[in-house]
Tab-separated table of C-alpha atoms in Angstrom:
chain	number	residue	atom	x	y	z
A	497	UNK	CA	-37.312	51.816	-81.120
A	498	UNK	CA	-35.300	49.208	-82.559
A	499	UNK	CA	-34.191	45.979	-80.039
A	500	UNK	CA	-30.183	45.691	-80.236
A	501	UNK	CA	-28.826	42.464	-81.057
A	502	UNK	CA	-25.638	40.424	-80.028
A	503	UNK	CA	-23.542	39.793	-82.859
A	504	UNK	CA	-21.888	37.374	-80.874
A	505	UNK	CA	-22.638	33.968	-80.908
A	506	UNK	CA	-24.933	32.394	-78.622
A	507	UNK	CA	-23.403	31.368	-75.496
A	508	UNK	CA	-20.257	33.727	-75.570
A	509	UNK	CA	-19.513	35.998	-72.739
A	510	UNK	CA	-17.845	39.624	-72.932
A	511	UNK	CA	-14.184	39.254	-71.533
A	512	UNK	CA	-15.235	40.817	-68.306
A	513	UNK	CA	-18.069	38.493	-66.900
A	514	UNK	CA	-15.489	35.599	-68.498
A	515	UNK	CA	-12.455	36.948	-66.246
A	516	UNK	CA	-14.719	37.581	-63.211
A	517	UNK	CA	-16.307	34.650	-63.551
A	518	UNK	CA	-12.768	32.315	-63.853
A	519	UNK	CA	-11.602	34.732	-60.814
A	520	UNK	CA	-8.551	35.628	-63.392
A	521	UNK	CA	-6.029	36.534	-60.607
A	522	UNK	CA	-7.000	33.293	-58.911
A	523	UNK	CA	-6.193	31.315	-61.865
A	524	UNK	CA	-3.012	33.239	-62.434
A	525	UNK	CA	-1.650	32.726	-59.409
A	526	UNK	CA	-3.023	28.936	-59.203
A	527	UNK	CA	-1.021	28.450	-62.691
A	528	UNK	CA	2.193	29.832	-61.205
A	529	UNK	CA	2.469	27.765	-58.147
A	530	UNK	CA	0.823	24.375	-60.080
A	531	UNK	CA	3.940	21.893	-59.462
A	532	UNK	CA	4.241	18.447	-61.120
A	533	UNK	CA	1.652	15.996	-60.298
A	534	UNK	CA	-0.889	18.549	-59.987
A	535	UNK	CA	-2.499	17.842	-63.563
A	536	UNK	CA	-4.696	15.261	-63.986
A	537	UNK	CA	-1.776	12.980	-66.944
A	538	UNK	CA	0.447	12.680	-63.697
A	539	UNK	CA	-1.606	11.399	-61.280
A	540	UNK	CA	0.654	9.937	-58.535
A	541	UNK	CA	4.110	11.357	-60.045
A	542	UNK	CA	6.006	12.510	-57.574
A	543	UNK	CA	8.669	15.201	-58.535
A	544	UNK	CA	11.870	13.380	-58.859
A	545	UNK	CA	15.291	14.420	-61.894
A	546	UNK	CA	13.241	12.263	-64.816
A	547	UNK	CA	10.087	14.999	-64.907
A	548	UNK	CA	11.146	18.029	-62.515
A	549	UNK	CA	14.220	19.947	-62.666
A	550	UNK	CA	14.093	23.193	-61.027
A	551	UNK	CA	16.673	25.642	-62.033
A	552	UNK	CA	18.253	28.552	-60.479
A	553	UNK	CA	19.434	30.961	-63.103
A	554	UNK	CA	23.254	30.241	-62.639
A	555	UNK	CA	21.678	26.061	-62.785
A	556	UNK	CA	20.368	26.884	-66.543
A	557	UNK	CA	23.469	28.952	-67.107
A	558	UNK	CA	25.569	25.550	-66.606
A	559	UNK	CA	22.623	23.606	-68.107
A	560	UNK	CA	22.303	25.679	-71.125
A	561	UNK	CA	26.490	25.091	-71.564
A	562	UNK	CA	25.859	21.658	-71.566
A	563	UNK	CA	23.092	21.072	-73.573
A	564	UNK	CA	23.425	23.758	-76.333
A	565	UNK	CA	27.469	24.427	-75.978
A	566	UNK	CA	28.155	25.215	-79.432
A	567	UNK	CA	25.014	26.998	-80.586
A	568	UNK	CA	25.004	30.782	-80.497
A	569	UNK	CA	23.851	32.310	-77.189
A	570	UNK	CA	24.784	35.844	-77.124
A	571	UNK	CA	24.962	38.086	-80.653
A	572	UNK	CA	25.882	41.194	-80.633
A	573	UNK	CA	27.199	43.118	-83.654
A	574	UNK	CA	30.063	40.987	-85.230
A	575	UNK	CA	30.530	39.170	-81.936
A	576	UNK	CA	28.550	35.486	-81.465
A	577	UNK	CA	29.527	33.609	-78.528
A	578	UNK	CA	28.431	30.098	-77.836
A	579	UNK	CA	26.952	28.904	-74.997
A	580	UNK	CA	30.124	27.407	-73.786
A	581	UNK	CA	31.517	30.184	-74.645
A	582	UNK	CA	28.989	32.537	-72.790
A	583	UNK	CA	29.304	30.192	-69.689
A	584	UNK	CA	33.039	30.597	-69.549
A	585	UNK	CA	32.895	34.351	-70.041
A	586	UNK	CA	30.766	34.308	-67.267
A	587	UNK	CA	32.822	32.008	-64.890
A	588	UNK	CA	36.237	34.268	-65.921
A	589	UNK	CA	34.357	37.208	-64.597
A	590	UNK	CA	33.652	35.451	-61.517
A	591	UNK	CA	36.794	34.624	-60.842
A	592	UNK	CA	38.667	38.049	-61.331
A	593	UNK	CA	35.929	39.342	-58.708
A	594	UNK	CA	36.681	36.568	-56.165
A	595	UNK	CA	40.122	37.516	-56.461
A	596	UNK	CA	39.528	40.782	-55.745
A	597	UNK	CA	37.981	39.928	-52.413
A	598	UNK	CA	34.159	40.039	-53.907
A	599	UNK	CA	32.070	37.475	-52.547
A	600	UNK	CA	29.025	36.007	-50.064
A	601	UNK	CA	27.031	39.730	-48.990
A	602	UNK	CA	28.712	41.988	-51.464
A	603	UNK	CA	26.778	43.875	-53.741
A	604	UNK	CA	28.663	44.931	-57.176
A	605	UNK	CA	26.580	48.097	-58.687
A	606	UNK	CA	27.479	47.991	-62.636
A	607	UNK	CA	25.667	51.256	-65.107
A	608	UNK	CA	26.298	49.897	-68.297
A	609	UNK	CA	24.389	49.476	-71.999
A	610	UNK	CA	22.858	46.638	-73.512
A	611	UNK	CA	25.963	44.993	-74.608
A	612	UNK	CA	27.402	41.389	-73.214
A	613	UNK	CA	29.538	42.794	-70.336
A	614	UNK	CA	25.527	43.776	-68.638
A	615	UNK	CA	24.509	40.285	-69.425
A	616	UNK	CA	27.826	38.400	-68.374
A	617	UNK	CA	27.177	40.661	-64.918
A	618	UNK	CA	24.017	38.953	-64.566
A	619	UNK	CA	25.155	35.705	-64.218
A	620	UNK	CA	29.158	36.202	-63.054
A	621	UNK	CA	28.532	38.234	-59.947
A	622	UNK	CA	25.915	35.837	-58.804
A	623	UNK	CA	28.526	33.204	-59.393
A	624	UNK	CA	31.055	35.163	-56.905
A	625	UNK	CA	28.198	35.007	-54.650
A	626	UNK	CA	27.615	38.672	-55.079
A	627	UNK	CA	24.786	40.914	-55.476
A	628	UNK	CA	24.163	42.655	-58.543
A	629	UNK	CA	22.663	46.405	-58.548
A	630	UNK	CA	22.156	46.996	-62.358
């Protein structure tokens, strides 16, 4: 009988032994709460605005206004709103729900399709300091 041989090369491990070996959840989870200063290049850098600027998604809603205003954000069909433009959508909708008495501990159910109302819901209602059932 014939000995089977490895056509990998020498020293390389099946993806199985490799994971189980790294302990692959481990690292996952090590990689998601790693926080500046952590990694060896910033050694003694505390987080502070210059290298760590953790954003809610209604902070990179304004952020994303500021930085990128007048590039497209949302395209849908003939429609392209900018940033800014997205942003302000986004802040009208709050509004008209704050006026209607929606706010702090409200939830606001929307069933709609993939168009920019769903997405403007995402970020508006939050903004009225509503919850969003989608």
């Amino acid at each position: 009988m014939a000995e089977r041989r490895s056509t990998r090369p020498a020293g390389a491990r099946g993806l199985r032994s490799a994971r189980s070996e790294r302990g692959g959840a481990d690292r996952a989870q090590s990689a998601r709460s790693r926080r500046p200063g952590d990694h060896p290049y910033e050694a003694g850098l505390e987080p502070g605005p210059a290298n760590y600027a953790p954003l809610t998604p209604l902070a990179f809603l304004q952020r994303s206004a500021t930085v990128y205003g007048t590039k497209p954000a949302v395209i849908h069909g003939e429609h392209v709103y900018t940033y800014a433009e997205f942003a302000a959508r986004c802040r009208r909708l709050a509004s008209a729900l704050v006026r209607r008495g929606i706010g702090e501990g409200d939830t606001v159910a929307i069933v709609a399709p993939n168009v920019p109302a769903m997405l403007e819901a995402h970020y508006g209602v939050p903004l009225a300091g509503a919850v969003l059932n989608a």
